Each structure stands twice: as structure tokens, then as C-alpha cells.
PDB file of C-alpha atoms in Angstrom:
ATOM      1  CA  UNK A   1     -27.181 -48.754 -82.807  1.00 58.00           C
ATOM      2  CA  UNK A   2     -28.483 -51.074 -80.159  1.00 69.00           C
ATOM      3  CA  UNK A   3     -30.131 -53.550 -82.155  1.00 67.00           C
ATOM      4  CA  UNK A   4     -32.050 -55.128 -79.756  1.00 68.00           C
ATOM      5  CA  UNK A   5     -33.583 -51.558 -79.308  1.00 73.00           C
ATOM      6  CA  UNK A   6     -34.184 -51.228 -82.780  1.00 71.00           C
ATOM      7  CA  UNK A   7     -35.974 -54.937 -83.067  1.00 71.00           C
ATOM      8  CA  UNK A   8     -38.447 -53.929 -80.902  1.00 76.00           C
ATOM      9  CA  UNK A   9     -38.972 -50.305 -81.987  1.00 79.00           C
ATOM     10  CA  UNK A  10     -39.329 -51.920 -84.975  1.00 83.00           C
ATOM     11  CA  UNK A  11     -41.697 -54.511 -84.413  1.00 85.00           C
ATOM     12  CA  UNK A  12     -45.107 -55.975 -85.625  1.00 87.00           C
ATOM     13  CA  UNK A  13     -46.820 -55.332 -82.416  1.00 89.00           C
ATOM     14  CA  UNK A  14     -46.192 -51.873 -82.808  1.00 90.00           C
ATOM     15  CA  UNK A  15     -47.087 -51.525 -86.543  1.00 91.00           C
ATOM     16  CA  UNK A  16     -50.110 -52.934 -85.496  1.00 90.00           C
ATOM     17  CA  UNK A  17     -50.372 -50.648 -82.130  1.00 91.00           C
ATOM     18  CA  UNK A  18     -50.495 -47.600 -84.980  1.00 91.00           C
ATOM     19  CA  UNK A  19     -52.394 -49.228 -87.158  1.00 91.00           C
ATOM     20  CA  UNK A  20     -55.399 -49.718 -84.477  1.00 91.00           C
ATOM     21  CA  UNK A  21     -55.975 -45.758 -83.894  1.00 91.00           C
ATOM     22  CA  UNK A  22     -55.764 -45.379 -87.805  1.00 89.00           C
ATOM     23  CA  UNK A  23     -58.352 -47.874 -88.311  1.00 87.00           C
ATOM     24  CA  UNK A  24     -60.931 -45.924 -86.031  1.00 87.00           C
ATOM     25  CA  UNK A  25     -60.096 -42.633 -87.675  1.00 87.00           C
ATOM     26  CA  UNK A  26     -58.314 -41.135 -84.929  1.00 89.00           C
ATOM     27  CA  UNK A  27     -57.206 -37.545 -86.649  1.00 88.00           C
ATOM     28  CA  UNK A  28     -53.977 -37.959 -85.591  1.00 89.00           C
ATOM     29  CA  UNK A  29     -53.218 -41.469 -87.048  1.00 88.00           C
ATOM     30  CA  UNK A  30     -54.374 -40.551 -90.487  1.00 87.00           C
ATOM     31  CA  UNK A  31     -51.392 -40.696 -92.268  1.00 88.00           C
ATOM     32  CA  UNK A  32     -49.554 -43.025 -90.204  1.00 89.00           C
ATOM     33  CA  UNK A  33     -49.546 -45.644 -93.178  1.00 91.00           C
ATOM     34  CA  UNK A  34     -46.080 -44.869 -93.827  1.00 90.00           C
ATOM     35  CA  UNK A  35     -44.536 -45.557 -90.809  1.00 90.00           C
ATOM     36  CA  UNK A  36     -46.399 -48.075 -90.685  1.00 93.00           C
ATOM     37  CA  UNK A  37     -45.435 -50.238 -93.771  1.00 93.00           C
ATOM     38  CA  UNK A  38     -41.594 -49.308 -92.918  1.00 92.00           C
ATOM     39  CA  UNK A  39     -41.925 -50.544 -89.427  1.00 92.00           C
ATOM     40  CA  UNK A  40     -43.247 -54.152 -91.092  1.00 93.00           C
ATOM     41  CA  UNK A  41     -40.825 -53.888 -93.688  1.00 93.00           C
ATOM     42  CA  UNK A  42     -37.697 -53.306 -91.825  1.00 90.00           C
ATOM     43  CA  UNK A  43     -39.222 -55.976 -89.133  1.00 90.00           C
ATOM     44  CA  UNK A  44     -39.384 -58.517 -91.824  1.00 90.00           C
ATOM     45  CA  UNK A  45     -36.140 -57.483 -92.560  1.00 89.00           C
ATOM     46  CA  UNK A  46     -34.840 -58.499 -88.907  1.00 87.00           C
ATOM     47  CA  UNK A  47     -36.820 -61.811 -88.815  1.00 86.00           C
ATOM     48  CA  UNK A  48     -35.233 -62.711 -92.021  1.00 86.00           C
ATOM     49  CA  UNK A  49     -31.589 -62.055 -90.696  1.00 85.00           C
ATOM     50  CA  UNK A  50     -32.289 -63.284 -87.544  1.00 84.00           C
ATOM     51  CA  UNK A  51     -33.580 -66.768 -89.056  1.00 81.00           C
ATOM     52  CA  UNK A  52     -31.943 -70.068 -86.931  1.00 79.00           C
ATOM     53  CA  UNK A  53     -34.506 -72.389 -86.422  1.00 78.00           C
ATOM     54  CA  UNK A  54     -34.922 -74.953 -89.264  1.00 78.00           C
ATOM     55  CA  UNK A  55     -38.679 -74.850 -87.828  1.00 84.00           C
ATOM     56  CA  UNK A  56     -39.758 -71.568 -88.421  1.00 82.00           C
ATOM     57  CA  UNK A  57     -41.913 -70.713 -91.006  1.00 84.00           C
ATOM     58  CA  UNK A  58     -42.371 -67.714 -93.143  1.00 82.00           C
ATOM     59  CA  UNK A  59     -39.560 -64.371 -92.716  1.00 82.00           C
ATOM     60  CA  UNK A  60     -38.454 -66.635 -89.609  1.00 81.00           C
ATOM     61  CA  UNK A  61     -37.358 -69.744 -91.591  1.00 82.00           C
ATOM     62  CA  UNK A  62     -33.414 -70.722 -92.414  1.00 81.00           C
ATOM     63  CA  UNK A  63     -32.554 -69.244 -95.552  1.00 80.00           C
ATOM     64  CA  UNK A  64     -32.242 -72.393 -97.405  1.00 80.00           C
ATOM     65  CA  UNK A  65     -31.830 -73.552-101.266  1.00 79.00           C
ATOM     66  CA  UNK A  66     -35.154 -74.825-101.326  1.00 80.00           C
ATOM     67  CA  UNK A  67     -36.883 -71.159 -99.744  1.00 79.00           C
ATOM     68  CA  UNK A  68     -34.804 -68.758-101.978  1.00 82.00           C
ATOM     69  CA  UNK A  69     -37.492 -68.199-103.674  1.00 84.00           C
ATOM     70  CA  UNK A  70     -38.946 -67.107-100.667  1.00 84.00           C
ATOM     71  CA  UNK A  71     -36.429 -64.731 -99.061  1.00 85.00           C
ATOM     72  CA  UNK A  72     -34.797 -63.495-101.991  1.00 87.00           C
ATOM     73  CA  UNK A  73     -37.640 -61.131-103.257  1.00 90.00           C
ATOM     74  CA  UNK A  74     -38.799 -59.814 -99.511  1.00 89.00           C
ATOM     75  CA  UNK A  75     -34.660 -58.752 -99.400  1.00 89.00           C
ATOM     76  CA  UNK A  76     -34.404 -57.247-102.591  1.00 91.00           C
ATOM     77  CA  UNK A  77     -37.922 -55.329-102.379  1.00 92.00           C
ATOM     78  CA  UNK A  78     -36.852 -54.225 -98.943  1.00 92.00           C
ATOM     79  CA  UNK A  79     -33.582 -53.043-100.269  1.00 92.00           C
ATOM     80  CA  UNK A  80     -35.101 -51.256-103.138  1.00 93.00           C
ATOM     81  CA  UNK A  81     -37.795 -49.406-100.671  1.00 93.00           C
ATOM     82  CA  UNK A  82     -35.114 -48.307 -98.111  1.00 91.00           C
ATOM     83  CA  UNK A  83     -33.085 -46.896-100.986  1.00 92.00           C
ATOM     84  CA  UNK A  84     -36.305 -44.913-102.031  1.00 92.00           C
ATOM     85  CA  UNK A  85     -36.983 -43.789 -98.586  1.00 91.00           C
ATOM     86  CA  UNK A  86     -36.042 -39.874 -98.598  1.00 91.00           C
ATOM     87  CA  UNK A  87     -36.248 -37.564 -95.780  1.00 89.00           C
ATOM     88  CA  UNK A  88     -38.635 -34.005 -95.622  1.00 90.00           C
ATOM     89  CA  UNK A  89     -36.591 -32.520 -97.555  1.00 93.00           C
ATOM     90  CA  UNK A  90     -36.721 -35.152-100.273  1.00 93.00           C
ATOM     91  CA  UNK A  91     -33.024 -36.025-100.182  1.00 93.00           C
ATOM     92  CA  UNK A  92     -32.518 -40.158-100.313  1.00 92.00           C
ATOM     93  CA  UNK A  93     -31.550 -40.976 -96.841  1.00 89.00           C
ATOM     94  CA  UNK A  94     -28.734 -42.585 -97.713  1.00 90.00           C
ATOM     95  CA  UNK A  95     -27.471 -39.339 -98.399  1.00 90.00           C
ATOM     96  CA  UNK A  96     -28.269 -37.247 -95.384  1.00 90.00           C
ATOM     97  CA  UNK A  97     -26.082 -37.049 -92.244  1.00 90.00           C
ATOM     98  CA  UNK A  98     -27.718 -39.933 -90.665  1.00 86.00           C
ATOM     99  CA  UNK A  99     -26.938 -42.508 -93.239  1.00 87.00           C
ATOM    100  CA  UNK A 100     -25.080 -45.051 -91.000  1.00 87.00           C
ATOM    101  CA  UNK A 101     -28.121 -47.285 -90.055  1.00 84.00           C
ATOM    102  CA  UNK A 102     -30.194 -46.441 -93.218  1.00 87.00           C
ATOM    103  CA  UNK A 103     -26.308 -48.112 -95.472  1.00 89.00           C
ATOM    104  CA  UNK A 104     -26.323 -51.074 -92.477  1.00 86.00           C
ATOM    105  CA  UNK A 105     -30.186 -51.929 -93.479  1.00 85.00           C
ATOM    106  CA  UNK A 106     -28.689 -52.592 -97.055  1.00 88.00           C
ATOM    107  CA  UNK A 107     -25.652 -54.092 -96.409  1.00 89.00           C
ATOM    108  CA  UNK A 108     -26.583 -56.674 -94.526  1.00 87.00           C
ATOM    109  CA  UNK A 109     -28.955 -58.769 -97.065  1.00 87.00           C
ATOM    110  CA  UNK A 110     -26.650 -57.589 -99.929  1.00 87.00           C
ATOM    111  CA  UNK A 111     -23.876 -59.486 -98.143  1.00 86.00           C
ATOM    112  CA  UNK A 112     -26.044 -62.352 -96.849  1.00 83.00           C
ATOM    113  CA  UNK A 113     -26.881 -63.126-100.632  1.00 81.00           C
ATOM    114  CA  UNK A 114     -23.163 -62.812-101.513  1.00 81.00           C
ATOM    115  CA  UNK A 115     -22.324 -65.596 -98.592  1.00 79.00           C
ATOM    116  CA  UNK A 116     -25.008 -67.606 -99.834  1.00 76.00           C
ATOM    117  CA  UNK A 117     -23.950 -67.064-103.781  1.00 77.00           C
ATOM    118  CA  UNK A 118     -20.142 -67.892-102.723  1.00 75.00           C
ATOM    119  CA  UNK A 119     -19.636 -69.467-100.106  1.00 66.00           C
ATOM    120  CA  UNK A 120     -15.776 -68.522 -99.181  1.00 63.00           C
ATOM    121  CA  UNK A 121     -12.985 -71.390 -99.400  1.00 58.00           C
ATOM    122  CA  UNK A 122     -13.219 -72.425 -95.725  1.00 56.00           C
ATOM    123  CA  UNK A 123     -16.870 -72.565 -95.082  1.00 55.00           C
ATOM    124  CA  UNK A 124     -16.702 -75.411 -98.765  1.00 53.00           C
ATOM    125  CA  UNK A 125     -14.167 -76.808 -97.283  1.00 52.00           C
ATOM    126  CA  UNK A 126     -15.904 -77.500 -93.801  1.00 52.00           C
ATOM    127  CA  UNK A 127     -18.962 -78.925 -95.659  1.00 55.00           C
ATOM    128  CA  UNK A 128     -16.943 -81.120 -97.599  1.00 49.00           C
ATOM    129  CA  UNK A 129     -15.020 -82.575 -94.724  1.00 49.00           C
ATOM    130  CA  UNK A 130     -18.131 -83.091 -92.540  1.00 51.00           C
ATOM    131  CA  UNK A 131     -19.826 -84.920 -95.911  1.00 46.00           C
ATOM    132  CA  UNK A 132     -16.765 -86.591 -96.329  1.00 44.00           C
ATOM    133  CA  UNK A 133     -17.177 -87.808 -92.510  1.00 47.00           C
ATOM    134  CA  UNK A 134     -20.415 -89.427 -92.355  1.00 45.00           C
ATOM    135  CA  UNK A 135     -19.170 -91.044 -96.064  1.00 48.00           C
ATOM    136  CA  UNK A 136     -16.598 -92.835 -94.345  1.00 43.00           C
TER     137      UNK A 136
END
């Protein structure tokens, strides 16, 4: 998967690009409201992942001891819906042929909360030697 393809398929702007025609009863839009709460839920998803800047605010901000509270419950609710999400026939699409991207979407936070949980030996042992640096 191409993800930057993906971050702007799934994007805000066009959440709210099918949201506009649903809001002015366009017959064709009417039950758009499906796609699009995944759209904003998998792009919430991506800002949260993506998050560098120790400015950002919101799904964009560094995930940080002091915002857990914050990111932690958008990942696991977003985990829980794309585990729910099943396909026309009502299979789980984790379980259909096309599972790769659907598995990727919940791997990623699973394992970003494991890094932040446990941090592994070396990435301790950095911290400790750069606190240990501007100790000294």
C-alpha cells in the first residue's frame, strides 16, 4: 500500500467533501455516513501515528506521558471499530482475502502502545546516557 495514497484518500477534506452532498439531501449521498465516519476514523488514525511536532495539538500531538489519556482511547476505539468493520457479506474483514491493510491498521497502534509500555533495552539505555550527560 502506498501510504501516502492512502493518507489522502483517507482524509478529512474528503470526509467532509461527502459529507456536503449528504447534508443537502443529494439521493445519492444518503447513506454515505459510513464511509464517512471510517474515512475520519482511520484519518485520525494516521495523524496520530504520524505525530512529530511537540506543537501540535489534538490527534497531531507527540504521544507523550502527560496526553495518554488522550491518544490511548482514540487508538483503542479505532482498533475496536476496524475489527467490527465486516464486508457485504458480513464476514469481519480481517477475515476476507483482503485482510493485509485492514491487520496493518491494527498493528500499528497495538505495537506503538507496546513501545511506549516497554521501551526495549537500548532505547532506556539511550535516555539514560543522554540524562546522565547533561547531569555531568
Amino acid at each position: 500500500m502506498k501510504v501516502y495514497l492512502a493518507a489522502q484518500t483517507f482524509s478529512t477534506s474528503v470526509a467532509d467533501a461527502l459529507e456536503f452532498p449528504k447534508n443537502y439531501s443529494i439521493p445519492q449521498f444518503k447513506d454515505s455516513e459510513a464511509t464517512i465516519n471510517f474515512i475520519r476514523k482511520i484519518d485520525a488514525l494516521f495523524d496520530i501515528l504520524n505525530s512529530k511536532s511537540r506543537y501540535s495539538k489534538g490527534n497531531k500531538a507527540v504521544l507523550r506521558c502527560n496526553t495518554e489519556q488522550n491518544w490511548r482511547p482514540v487508538m483503542t476505539s479505532i482498533i475496536d471499530y476496524i475489527l467490527r468493520c465486516t464486508d457485504i457479506k458480513n464476514r469481519p474483514l480481517w477475515l476476507t482475502p483482503r485482510k493485509t491493510a485492514v491487520i496493518g491498521f491494527c498493528i500499528s497502534p497495538v505495537s506503538i502502545c507496546g513501545i511506549y509500555e516497554s521501551p526495549s533495552f537500548k532505547t532506556r539505555q539511550i535516555h539514560f546516557s543522554k540524562k546522565m550527560s547533561y547531569i555531568c
